[in-house]
Amino acid sequence: MKMNKKLIILLAVTFLMMGCKDLITPQIENNRQLEQSYNPNDARFPYGLILNGYDRIPTSSWSFDDVATDDAVSNDKSNAYLKVATGQWTSNFNPLDRWTGCFAAIQYMNLMLEQVDKVTWTQDSAVANLFAMRVKGEAYGLRALFYYYLLKAHAGVGENGDVLGVPIILHSQAVGDNFNLPRASFKDCIKQIYSDIDSAEQLLPLDYQDISDNSQIPSKYGSITIEEYNRALGKAMSGLFSGRVAMAIKAKSALLAASPAFSAAGASSWADAANDAAAIIDLNGGVNGLAANGLTWYTNASEIAGLADGQNPPEILWRTNYGESNNLESDNFPPTLNGKGRLDPTQNLVDAFPMSNGYPISNTTSGYSASDPYANRDPRLSTFILFNGGEAGVNNSVINTAVDGSTNDALNKTETSTRTGYYLRKLLRQDVNLSSTSTTTQRHYKPLIRYTEIYLIYAEAANEAWGPLGTGGHSYSAYDVIKAIRQRAGIGLNNGDAYLESIKGDKDAMRTLIRNERRLELCFEGFRFWDLRRWQAPLTETAKGVSITNNNNYSYINVENRVYQNYMQYGPIPYSETLKFNALIQNKGW
């Protein structure tokens, strides 16, 4: 947490589409004194404080911490999450750590909030005031975001049973300050997140859009012109932290606080989380606003090709910038497509996909056949996971994962072969070619928040607060949301989703279904590990795979044991921090 007052600001930040040329052109000399921030002719350096925040968002790149769960394994024996899952997770080996990066970002946000009113953002006083309001709003919002990630990773229960958060630091720290700070309660941390979110919403526009009429200018910005508004808060700023993003972070925080792992703190209720999510869903057109092509956001080629100026497809609330690459495909395509097959989905996850009629495969009326296990399944299975006989790549190559297969795609054939009988398909552009003679790239981006996540937050929280059919005063229920999500996936189209109808009055059965839908819809996007822990669900389910011989003999195999202790429902405070600062109480068990 300790930062010197002389800051090394790296302004060559490529994160997000920040179109305001007044603010972000990098300086040649980046080693500068903080007092130089007040130069009326150069506002680019102080905005670098904000850029440092964006650059530290921990989910701005793919981590694939699914490998630490029952959803995936890796054939890379050095994978850090493999080590976490197999018993090597300690307070001084924690690949899931958020402490250093998030507190560094908070330091920058605190500095920005202290300096923002001293900066002459531009010579036009009206526009300068709008810039200052926006920058304050960004700083408050990003600070809330980083506290949310700190709570996910490091909140927990101390030896005395108190639900603890992290130190709350609302000013920049300098040499001579007291760094030996105690952890605040989890409840107080959530209150601080809400306070920062409220401040962000008061300052930021809902979305960054160019306006064409004075009536579109919110009253909080005073008497300004259309041109002044568009210069500071218009479309060119798309991709920055907005009022809509602030609403989403509040909903995510409320869900975390209401979940079983943290509910004893009394920081938020299920109704709070449902209401916060509903506020966003209403802005998105209600249940009917669920994007029809949201399942395949990563491969909607024409939609992705049309991305510009930070604008979002209908499924995406907030995202990173796009870039041309083939890194995901190189890491995860099967060997015969010149990939490394790094992330292998498990049989556990495959079994979680229902039949196309909506019934779980364990249900006796589902029609599941153990001798033809991929027939008549949820269409999401073949969309997200590459199984034996599936097609992949630009030439729709048939992939054989059977143990007696003749290619390197076969089970455990080489170090880049699948360990489970499955390869990843989700997130990958099948129009990427990794051939050494005709290698191609395609445009990719990473969602920071998808609307489907918000709908699932509502479904989970509304079911807990009001039951499957209760609405809490809204125009839709948990049942309505889950029905729409399953219909979009192609579930139960021929039978009216009879299974969903059979459980719509059963809160416990609906909870199980909602959690499973969340598992499927958000698989490989970095949710499963954190969800299991906030639900206080078992982390120790053995990762399984399938061994196929003669193309039709299926036997299920244990691939990798999951070695977790009960106290690992909460992550540790970094060991190095507890050594330096005796005021920091470690979570119980670590």
Coordinates of C-alpha atoms in Angstrom, one line a residue:
M1 CA 0.0 0.0 0.0
K2 CA 3.0 2.3 0.5
M3 CA 3.6 4.8 -2.4
N4 CA 6.3 7.5 -2.8
K5 CA 5.1 10.9 -3.6
K6 CA 7.2 10.9 -6.8
L7 CA 5.1 8.8 -9.1
I8 CA 6.3 6.9 -12.2
I9 CA 3.3 7.4 -14.5
L10 CA 3.2 5.2 -17.5
L11 CA 0.9 7.0 -19.8
A12 CA 1.2 4.7 -22.8
V13 CA -1.9 2.9 -21.6
T14 CA -3.8 1.0 -24.3
F15 CA -6.7 0.1 -22.2
L16 CA -10.2 1.2 -23.4
M17 CA -11.2 3.6 -26.1
M18 CA -10.6 7.1 -24.6
G19 CA -11.2 9.4 -27.5
C20 CA -10.5 12.7 -25.7
K21 CA -7.3 14.0 -27.3
D22 CA -7.3 16.9 -24.8
L23 CA -6.3 14.4 -22.1
I24 CA -4.4 11.3 -23.0
T25 CA -1.6 12.0 -25.5
P26 CA 1.5 10.6 -23.7
Q27 CA 4.4 12.8 -22.6
I28 CA 7.9 12.0 -23.7
E29 CA 9.1 12.5 -20.1
N30 CA 7.0 10.5 -17.7
N31 CA 9.0 10.9 -14.5
R32 CA 7.4 14.0 -13.1
Q33 CA 6.7 15.7 -9.8
L34 CA 3.1 15.7 -8.6
E35 CA 3.1 19.5 -8.4
Q36 CA 3.5 19.6 -12.2
S37 CA -0.1 18.3 -12.4
Y38 CA -1.3 21.9 -12.0
N39 CA 0.3 23.2 -15.2
P40 CA -2.6 25.0 -16.9
N41 CA -1.1 24.1 -20.3
D42 CA -0.8 20.3 -19.7
A43 CA -3.6 18.3 -18.1
R44 CA -2.3 15.0 -19.6
F45 CA -0.1 14.1 -16.6
P46 CA -2.8 14.2 -13.9
Y47 CA -5.2 12.1 -16.1
G48 CA -2.4 9.5 -16.0
L49 CA -3.5 8.8 -12.4
I50 CA -6.9 7.6 -13.7
L51 CA -5.3 5.6 -16.5
N52 CA -3.3 3.8 -13.9
G53 CA -6.6 2.7 -12.4
Y54 CA -8.0 1.4 -15.7
D55 CA -4.8 -0.4 -16.4
R56 CA -5.1 -2.3 -13.1
I57 CA -8.6 -3.7 -13.5
P58 CA -7.9 -7.3 -12.5
T59 CA -10.4 -8.8 -15.0
S60 CA -9.2 -7.0 -18.1
S61 CA -7.5 -10.1 -19.4
W62 CA -8.4 -13.8 -19.3
S63 CA -7.2 -15.6 -16.2
F64 CA -8.9 -19.0 -16.7
D65 CA -9.1 -19.5 -12.9
D66 CA -11.8 -22.1 -13.9
V67 CA -8.8 -24.5 -13.7
A68 CA -9.1 -24.2 -9.9
T69 CA -12.6 -25.6 -10.0
D70 CA -14.6 -28.6 -11.2
D71 CA -15.2 -27.0 -14.6
A72 CA -11.7 -27.3 -16.1
V73 CA -8.2 -28.7 -15.9
S74 CA -5.0 -27.7 -17.7
N75 CA -2.4 -29.7 -19.5
D76 CA 0.1 -27.1 -18.5
K77 CA 1.7 -28.6 -15.4
S78 CA 3.1 -25.1 -14.4
N79 CA -0.4 -23.6 -14.4
A80 CA -0.8 -21.6 -11.2
Y81 CA -4.5 -22.4 -10.8
L82 CA -3.7 -26.1 -11.2
K83 CA -1.4 -25.7 -8.2
V84 CA -4.1 -23.9 -6.2
A85 CA -6.6 -26.7 -6.9
T86 CA -4.1 -29.5 -6.0
G87 CA -3.2 -28.3 -2.5
Q88 CA -0.5 -25.7 -3.0
W89 CA -2.6 -22.6 -2.2
T90 CA -1.1 -20.7 0.8
S91 CA -1.0 -17.1 2.0
N92 CA 2.4 -16.7 0.4
F93 CA 1.5 -18.5 -2.8
N94 CA -1.8 -17.0 -4.0
P95 CA -2.3 -16.5 -7.7
L96 CA -5.8 -15.2 -6.8
D97 CA -4.3 -12.3 -4.9
R98 CA -5.8 -8.8 -5.5
W99 CA -4.1 -6.9 -2.7
T100 CA -1.1 -5.2 -4.3
G101 CA -2.7 -4.3 -7.6
C102 CA -6.0 -3.0 -6.1
F103 CA -4.4 -1.0 -3.3
A104 CA -2.0 0.6 -5.8
A105 CA -5.0 1.6 -8.0
I106 CA -6.8 3.0 -4.9
Q107 CA -3.7 5.1 -4.2
Y108 CA -3.9 6.6 -7.7
M109 CA -7.7 7.2 -7.3
N110 CA -7.1 8.9 -3.9
L111 CA -4.4 11.1 -5.5
M112 CA -6.7 12.0 -8.3
L113 CA -9.5 13.0 -6.0
E114 CA -7.1 15.2 -4.0
Q115 CA -5.6 16.9 -7.1
V116 CA -8.6 17.1 -9.5
D117 CA -9.8 20.6 -8.4
K118 CA -6.3 22.0 -8.7
V119 CA -5.9 21.1 -12.4
T120 CA -6.8 23.4 -15.3
W121 CA -8.3 20.8 -17.5
T122 CA -8.8 23.2 -20.4
Q123 CA -8.9 27.0 -20.9
D124 CA -12.7 26.8 -21.5
S125 CA -14.0 27.1 -17.9
A126 CA -17.3 25.4 -18.6
V127 CA -15.7 22.4 -20.3
A128 CA -13.0 22.3 -17.6
N129 CA -15.7 22.0 -14.9
L130 CA -17.3 19.1 -16.9
F131 CA -13.9 17.4 -17.2
A132 CA -13.4 17.8 -13.4
M133 CA -16.8 16.3 -12.7
R134 CA -16.2 13.4 -15.0
V135 CA -12.8 12.7 -13.6
K136 CA -14.0 12.8 -10.0
G137 CA -16.8 10.4 -11.0
E138 CA -14.4 8.0 -12.7
A139 CA -12.1 8.1 -9.6
Y140 CA -15.0 7.4 -7.2
G141 CA -16.3 4.6 -9.4
L142 CA -13.0 2.9 -9.9
R143 CA -12.2 3.1 -6.2
A144 CA -15.5 1.3 -5.5
L145 CA -14.6 -1.3 -8.2
F146 CA -11.2 -2.0 -6.6
Y147 CA -12.7 -2.4 -3.2
Y148 CA -15.2 -4.9 -4.6
Y149 CA -12.4 -7.0 -6.0
L150 CA -10.5 -6.8 -2.7
L151 CA -13.5 -8.0 -0.8
K152 CA -14.0 -10.9 -3.2
A153 CA -10.4 -12.1 -2.8
H154 CA -9.6 -11.2 0.8
A155 CA -12.7 -10.6 2.9
G156 CA -13.3 -13.4 5.4
V157 CA -13.8 -14.4 9.0
G158 CA -11.3 -13.7 11.7
E159 CA -10.4 -15.9 14.6
N160 CA -13.1 -14.2 16.7
G161 CA -15.8 -14.9 14.1
D162 CA -16.2 -11.3 12.9
V163 CA -16.7 -10.9 9.1
L164 CA -13.8 -8.7 8.1
G165 CA -13.1 -6.7 5.0
V166 CA -9.9 -4.8 4.2
P167 CA -8.4 -1.5 5.4
I168 CA -10.4 1.5 4.1
I169 CA -8.0 4.1 2.8
L170 CA -9.6 7.3 1.5
H171 CA -6.5 9.5 1.2
S172 CA -3.2 9.2 -0.6
Q173 CA -0.4 7.6 1.4
A174 CA 3.0 9.3 1.6
V175 CA 6.3 8.7 3.4
G176 CA 5.8 9.1 7.1
D177 CA 2.1 8.0 7.1
N178 CA 0.9 5.2 9.3
F179 CA 0.7 2.1 7.1
N180 CA -0.2 -0.3 10.0
L181 CA -3.9 -0.1 9.4
P182 CA -6.5 -2.6 10.7
R183 CA -9.1 -4.3 8.6
A184 CA -12.5 -2.6 8.5
S185 CA -15.6 -4.7 8.9
F186 CA -17.0 -6.2 5.8
K187 CA -20.2 -4.2 6.4
D188 CA -18.2 -0.9 6.5
C189 CA -16.4 -1.8 3.3
I190 CA -19.7 -2.4 1.5
K191 CA -21.0 0.9 2.9
Q192 CA -17.9 2.6 1.4
I193 CA -18.4 1.0 -1.9
Y194 CA -22.0 2.2 -1.9
S195 CA -20.9 5.7 -1.0
D196 CA -18.4 5.8 -3.8
I197 CA -20.9 4.5 -6.2
D198 CA -23.4 7.2 -5.2
S199 CA -20.8 9.8 -5.7
A200 CA -19.9 8.4 -9.1
E201 CA -23.6 8.4 -10.2
Q202 CA -24.1 12.0 -9.1
L203 CA -21.2 13.1 -11.3
L204 CA -21.2 10.8 -14.3
P205 CA -23.6 10.6 -17.3
L206 CA -25.5 7.3 -17.5
D207 CA -23.8 6.7 -20.9
Y208 CA -21.3 8.6 -23.0
Q209 CA -23.3 9.8 -26.0
D210 CA -23.3 12.8 -28.2
I211 CA -26.5 14.9 -27.8
S212 CA -28.2 17.1 -30.3
D213 CA -30.7 19.0 -28.1
N214 CA -30.4 21.1 -25.0
S215 CA -33.2 19.1 -23.3
Q216 CA -30.9 16.1 -23.2
I217 CA -28.4 17.8 -20.9
P218 CA -28.9 16.6 -17.3
S219 CA -29.6 19.4 -14.9
K220 CA -26.6 18.5 -12.7
Y221 CA -24.3 19.9 -15.4
G222 CA -25.8 23.3 -15.2
S223 CA -26.2 25.8 -18.1
I224 CA -23.9 24.5 -20.8
T225 CA -24.0 24.2 -24.6
I226 CA -24.4 21.0 -26.6
E227 CA -20.9 21.4 -27.9
E228 CA -19.5 21.7 -24.4
Y229 CA -21.3 18.6 -23.2
N230 CA -20.2 16.5 -26.2
R231 CA -16.6 17.6 -25.8
A232 CA -16.4 16.3 -22.2
L233 CA -19.1 13.7 -21.9
G234 CA -19.9 12.7 -25.5
K235 CA -19.5 9.6 -27.5
A236 CA -15.7 10.0 -27.7
M237 CA -15.5 9.1 -24.0
S238 CA -17.2 5.7 -24.5
G239 CA -15.4 3.0 -22.7
L240 CA -14.8 5.0 -19.6
F241 CA -16.4 4.3 -16.3
S242 CA -20.0 5.6 -16.6
G243 CA -23.1 5.8 -14.5
R244 CA -24.4 2.6 -15.9
V245 CA -21.2 0.8 -15.0
A246 CA -21.5 2.2 -11.5
M247 CA -25.0 0.7 -11.2
A248 CA -23.6 -2.7 -12.3
I249 CA -20.8 -2.6 -9.7
K250 CA -23.4 -1.8 -7.0
A251 CA -25.5 -4.8 -8.1
K252 CA -22.4 -7.1 -8.1
S253 CA -21.4 -5.8 -4.6
A254 CA -24.9 -6.3 -3.2
L255 CA -24.9 -9.9 -4.6
L256 CA -21.6 -10.6 -2.9
A257 CA -22.8 -9.2 0.4
A258 CA -26.1 -11.1 0.4
S259 CA -24.5 -14.4 -0.4
P260 CA -24.1 -17.1 2.3
A261 CA -20.4 -16.5 2.8
F262 CA -21.0 -12.9 3.8
S263 CA -24.6 -12.5 4.8
A264 CA -23.9 -12.7 8.5
A265 CA -22.3 -9.2 8.2
G266 CA -25.8 -7.7 7.4
A267 CA -24.3 -5.5 4.8
S268 CA -26.9 -6.1 2.1
S269 CA -30.1 -8.2 1.5
W270 CA -31.2 -10.4 -1.3
A271 CA -33.9 -7.8 -2.1
D272 CA -31.2 -5.1 -2.3
A273 CA -29.3 -7.1 -4.9
A274 CA -32.4 -7.9 -6.9
N275 CA -33.5 -4.2 -6.9
D276 CA -30.0 -3.0 -7.9
A277 CA -30.0 -5.5 -10.8
A278 CA -33.6 -4.6 -11.8
A279 CA -32.6 -1.0 -12.1
I280 CA -30.2 -1.9 -14.9
I281 CA -32.5 -4.5 -16.5
D282 CA -35.3 -1.9 -16.7
L283 CA -32.9 0.5 -18.6
N284 CA -32.2 -2.4 -20.9
G285 CA -35.8 -3.0 -21.8
G286 CA -36.7 -5.6 -19.2
V287 CA -36.6 -9.3 -19.9
N288 CA -37.2 -8.6 -23.6
G289 CA -33.9 -6.7 -23.6
L290 CA -31.8 -9.9 -23.3
A291 CA -29.7 -9.9 -26.4
A292 CA -30.8 -12.6 -28.8
N293 CA -27.2 -13.3 -29.9
G294 CA -25.7 -12.8 -26.4
L295 CA -24.5 -16.4 -26.2
T296 CA -22.1 -16.0 -29.0
W297 CA -20.9 -12.5 -28.3
Y298 CA -17.2 -13.6 -28.8
T299 CA -17.8 -14.9 -32.4
N300 CA -20.5 -12.6 -33.8
A301 CA -18.1 -11.6 -36.6
S302 CA -20.0 -8.8 -38.2
E303 CA -20.9 -7.3 -34.9
I304 CA -17.4 -7.4 -33.7
A305 CA -16.1 -6.0 -36.9
G306 CA -18.4 -3.0 -36.5
L307 CA -17.1 -2.0 -33.1
A308 CA -15.9 1.6 -33.0
D309 CA -15.6 4.5 -30.6
G310 CA -16.1 2.3 -27.5
Q311 CA -19.6 1.4 -28.5
N312 CA -21.1 -1.8 -27.2
P313 CA -23.0 -4.7 -28.7
P314 CA -26.4 -5.4 -27.1
E315 CA -25.0 -8.1 -24.8
I316 CA -22.1 -6.0 -23.5
L317 CA -22.4 -3.4 -20.7
W318 CA -18.7 -2.7 -20.4
R319 CA -15.7 -4.1 -22.2
T320 CA -12.0 -3.7 -23.0
N321 CA -10.7 -2.5 -26.2
Y322 CA -10.6 -4.9 -29.1
G323 CA -7.4 -6.2 -30.7
E324 CA -6.3 -8.4 -33.5
S325 CA -4.7 -11.6 -32.2
N326 CA -4.8 -15.4 -32.2
N327 CA -3.5 -16.0 -28.7
L328 CA -6.6 -17.6 -27.4
E329 CA -6.8 -20.0 -30.3
S330 CA -3.0 -20.8 -30.1
D331 CA -3.4 -21.7 -26.5
N332 CA -6.6 -23.6 -26.7
F333 CA -7.2 -25.1 -30.2
P334 CA -6.6 -28.9 -30.4
P335 CA -3.2 -30.0 -31.5
T336 CA -4.3 -30.9 -35.0
L337 CA -5.3 -27.2 -35.5
N338 CA -1.8 -26.2 -34.2
G339 CA -3.1 -25.3 -30.8
K340 CA -1.8 -26.2 -27.3
G341 CA -5.1 -27.5 -25.9
R342 CA -4.3 -25.7 -22.6
L343 CA -7.8 -25.5 -21.0
D344 CA -9.8 -28.8 -21.0
P345 CA -13.4 -28.7 -19.9
T346 CA -14.4 -31.4 -17.5
Q347 CA -17.0 -34.2 -17.6
N348 CA -18.5 -32.5 -14.5
L349 CA -19.3 -29.4 -16.6
V350 CA -20.5 -31.4 -19.6
D351 CA -22.9 -33.3 -17.3
A352 CA -24.3 -29.9 -16.1
F353 CA -25.8 -29.2 -19.5
P354 CA -29.4 -30.4 -19.7
M355 CA -31.1 -32.2 -22.5
S356 CA -32.6 -29.9 -25.2
N357 CA -36.0 -30.6 -23.6
G358 CA -34.8 -28.9 -20.5
Y359 CA -34.5 -31.8 -18.1
P360 CA -31.2 -32.5 -16.3
I361 CA -29.6 -35.7 -17.6
S362 CA -30.0 -37.3 -14.2
N363 CA -33.8 -37.0 -14.5
T364 CA -35.4 -40.3 -15.6
T365 CA -37.7 -38.5 -18.1
S366 CA -34.9 -36.6 -19.8
G367 CA -34.2 -39.1 -22.6
Y368 CA -30.5 -39.1 -21.9
S369 CA -28.6 -42.0 -23.4
A370 CA -25.3 -43.0 -21.9
S371 CA -24.3 -44.7 -25.1
D372 CA -25.0 -41.5 -27.2
P373 CA -24.3 -38.9 -24.5
Y374 CA -24.1 -35.8 -26.8
A375 CA -27.4 -36.4 -28.7
N376 CA -30.3 -34.0 -28.1
R377 CA -28.4 -32.0 -25.6
D378 CA -28.6 -28.3 -24.7
P379 CA -27.3 -26.5 -27.8
R380 CA -24.9 -24.6 -25.6
L381 CA -22.9 -27.8 -25.1
S382 CA -21.7 -28.0 -28.6
T383 CA -21.3 -24.2 -28.8
F384 CA -19.1 -24.0 -25.7
I385 CA -17.3 -27.3 -25.6
L386 CA -15.6 -29.4 -28.3
F387 CA -16.3 -33.1 -27.8
N388 CA -15.4 -36.2 -29.7
G389 CA -16.6 -36.0 -33.3
G390 CA -17.2 -32.2 -33.1
E391 CA -16.0 -29.8 -35.8
A392 CA -13.6 -26.9 -35.3
G393 CA -11.4 -24.5 -37.2
V394 CA -11.7 -22.7 -40.5
N395 CA -12.1 -26.0 -42.4
N396 CA -14.6 -27.6 -39.9
S397 CA -12.1 -30.3 -39.1
V398 CA -13.5 -33.3 -37.2
I399 CA -11.8 -33.7 -33.8
N400 CA -11.3 -37.2 -32.4
T401 CA -10.6 -37.2 -28.7
A402 CA -11.0 -40.9 -28.2
V403 CA -8.2 -42.6 -26.3
D404 CA -7.6 -44.9 -29.3
G405 CA -7.6 -41.9 -31.7
S406 CA -4.8 -41.7 -34.3
T407 CA -4.0 -38.0 -33.9
N408 CA -2.6 -35.9 -31.2
D409 CA -6.1 -34.8 -30.3
A410 CA -6.6 -38.1 -28.6
L411 CA -6.9 -38.4 -24.8
N412 CA -3.4 -37.9 -23.1
K413 CA -1.6 -38.5 -26.4
T414 CA 1.0 -35.8 -26.0
E415 CA 1.7 -32.9 -23.6
T416 CA -0.7 -30.7 -25.6
S417 CA -3.5 -33.3 -25.8
T418 CA -6.7 -33.1 -23.8
R419 CA -6.7 -34.6 -20.3
T420 CA -10.5 -34.9 -20.1
G421 CA -11.6 -35.9 -23.6
Y422 CA -12.8 -32.3 -24.3
Y423 CA -11.4 -29.1 -25.7
L424 CA -12.5 -25.5 -25.2
R425 CA -14.7 -24.0 -27.9
K426 CA -16.2 -21.0 -26.2
L427 CA -14.3 -17.6 -26.6
L428 CA -12.4 -19.0 -29.6
R429 CA -12.8 -17.6 -33.2
Q430 CA -13.1 -20.6 -35.4
D431 CA -12.1 -18.4 -38.4
V432 CA -8.6 -18.2 -37.0
N433 CA -6.1 -20.2 -39.0
L434 CA -2.9 -21.3 -37.2
S435 CA -1.3 -23.1 -40.1
S436 CA 2.3 -22.2 -40.5
T437 CA 1.7 -21.3 -44.1
S438 CA -1.4 -19.2 -43.7
T439 CA -1.6 -18.0 -40.1
T440 CA -4.4 -15.5 -39.5
T441 CA -5.7 -13.4 -36.6
Q442 CA -9.1 -12.1 -35.8
R443 CA -10.6 -9.3 -33.6
H444 CA -11.2 -10.1 -30.0
Y445 CA -12.3 -8.2 -26.9
K446 CA -13.1 -9.1 -23.3
P447 CA -16.3 -8.2 -21.6
L448 CA -15.9 -6.6 -18.2
I449 CA -19.6 -6.8 -17.6
R450 CA -22.2 -8.7 -19.7
Y451 CA -25.9 -8.0 -19.4
T452 CA -26.5 -11.7 -19.0
E453 CA -24.6 -11.5 -15.7
I454 CA -26.9 -8.8 -14.5
Y455 CA -30.0 -10.8 -15.4
L456 CA -28.5 -13.8 -13.5
I457 CA -27.9 -11.6 -10.5
Y458 CA -31.5 -10.6 -10.5
A459 CA -32.7 -14.2 -10.9
E460 CA -30.6 -15.4 -8.0
A461 CA -31.4 -12.6 -5.7
A462 CA -35.1 -12.4 -6.6
N463 CA -35.6 -16.1 -6.0
E464 CA -34.0 -15.8 -2.5
A465 CA -35.9 -12.6 -1.7
W466 CA -39.4 -13.3 -3.1
G467 CA -39.4 -16.9 -4.4
P468 CA -39.4 -18.1 -8.0
L469 CA -42.6 -16.2 -9.0
G470 CA -42.3 -13.1 -6.8
T471 CA -41.5 -9.8 -8.4
G472 CA -40.8 -7.5 -5.5
G473 CA -42.8 -4.8 -7.3
H474 CA -40.9 -5.3 -10.6
S475 CA -42.6 -6.6 -13.8
Y476 CA -40.7 -9.9 -13.9
S477 CA -39.7 -12.7 -11.6
A478 CA -36.7 -15.0 -11.3
Y479 CA -38.7 -17.5 -13.2
D480 CA -39.3 -15.0 -16.1
V481 CA -35.6 -14.3 -16.4
I482 CA -34.5 -17.9 -16.3
K483 CA -37.2 -18.8 -18.9
A484 CA -35.9 -16.1 -21.2
I485 CA -32.3 -17.2 -20.8
R486 CA -33.2 -20.9 -21.5
Q487 CA -35.3 -20.0 -24.5
R488 CA -32.5 -18.0 -26.0
A489 CA -30.3 -21.1 -25.5
G490 CA -32.8 -23.3 -27.4
I491 CA -34.0 -25.1 -24.3
G492 CA -37.5 -26.6 -24.1
L493 CA -38.7 -25.1 -27.4
N494 CA -40.8 -28.2 -28.2
N495 CA -42.3 -28.8 -24.8
G496 CA -42.7 -25.4 -23.2
D497 CA -39.7 -26.1 -21.0
A498 CA -41.7 -28.6 -18.9
Y499 CA -38.9 -29.0 -16.4
L500 CA -38.9 -25.3 -15.6
E501 CA -42.7 -25.3 -15.3
S502 CA -42.5 -28.3 -12.9
I503 CA -40.3 -26.4 -10.4
K504 CA -41.5 -22.8 -10.7
G505 CA -43.1 -23.0 -7.3
D506 CA -40.1 -24.6 -5.6
K507 CA -37.6 -22.1 -4.3
D508 CA -34.9 -24.7 -3.5
A509 CA -35.2 -26.4 -6.9
M510 CA -35.2 -23.0 -8.6
R511 CA -32.0 -22.1 -6.7
T512 CA -30.3 -25.2 -8.0
L513 CA -31.4 -24.4 -11.5
I514 CA -30.4 -20.7 -11.3
R515 CA -26.9 -21.6 -10.1
N516 CA -26.6 -24.2 -12.9
E517 CA -27.7 -21.7 -15.5
R518 CA -25.1 -19.2 -14.1
R519 CA -22.5 -22.0 -14.4
L520 CA -23.3 -22.7 -18.0
E521 CA -23.9 -19.1 -19.3
L522 CA -20.7 -17.7 -17.7
C523 CA -18.4 -20.7 -18.0
F524 CA -14.7 -20.0 -18.7
E525 CA -15.3 -16.3 -18.0
G526 CA -13.9 -16.3 -14.4
F527 CA -17.0 -16.8 -12.3
R528 CA -17.1 -20.4 -11.1
F529 CA -14.3 -20.3 -8.4
W530 CA -15.7 -17.1 -6.8
D531 CA -19.3 -18.3 -7.0
L532 CA -18.6 -21.6 -5.3
R533 CA -16.9 -19.8 -2.4
R534 CA -19.6 -17.1 -1.9
W535 CA -22.3 -19.9 -2.0
Q536 CA -20.1 -21.9 0.5
A537 CA -20.5 -24.8 -1.9
P538 CA -17.9 -27.6 -2.0
L539 CA -14.7 -26.9 -3.8
T540 CA -13.5 -30.5 -3.6
E541 CA -15.4 -32.2 -6.4
T542 CA -13.0 -34.3 -8.3
A543 CA -12.4 -33.2 -11.9
K544 CA -13.5 -35.9 -14.2
G545 CA -13.1 -36.8 -17.9
V546 CA -14.2 -39.4 -20.5
S547 CA -12.3 -42.2 -22.0
I548 CA -13.8 -43.3 -25.4
T549 CA -12.9 -46.4 -27.3
N550 CA -14.3 -47.9 -30.5
N551 CA -16.1 -44.6 -31.0
N552 CA -19.0 -45.6 -28.8
N553 CA -17.7 -47.1 -25.5
Y554 CA -17.7 -44.4 -22.9
S555 CA -16.1 -44.7 -19.5
Y556 CA -15.7 -41.9 -17.0
I557 CA -12.3 -41.3 -15.4
N558 CA -11.0 -39.2 -12.4
V559 CA -8.6 -36.7 -13.9
E560 CA -7.5 -34.5 -11.0
N561 CA -8.4 -34.4 -7.3
R562 CA -9.4 -31.0 -5.8
V563 CA -7.5 -30.4 -2.5
Y564 CA -9.1 -27.6 -0.5
Q565 CA -9.6 -27.1 3.2
N566 CA -12.9 -25.7 4.7
Y567 CA -11.2 -22.4 5.6
M568 CA -10.4 -21.8 2.0
Q569 CA -14.0 -20.6 1.5
Y570 CA -12.2 -17.3 2.2
G571 CA -9.0 -16.2 0.6
P572 CA -5.9 -15.1 2.7
I573 CA -4.5 -11.8 3.5
P574 CA -1.0 -11.8 1.9
Y575 CA 1.5 -13.3 4.3
S576 CA 4.0 -10.5 3.6
E577 CA 1.5 -7.9 4.6
T578 CA 0.7 -9.6 7.9
L579 CA 4.5 -9.8 8.6
K580 CA 4.9 -6.1 8.0
F581 CA 1.7 -4.9 9.7
N582 CA 0.6 -6.5 12.9
A583 CA -2.8 -4.6 12.8
L584 CA -3.9 -6.9 10.0
I585 CA -5.8 -9.8 11.2
Q586 CA -5.5 -12.9 9.1
N587 CA -8.5 -14.9 8.0
K588 CA -9.2 -17.9 10.1
G589 CA -7.2 -21.0 9.1
W590 CA -4.6 -19.2 7.0

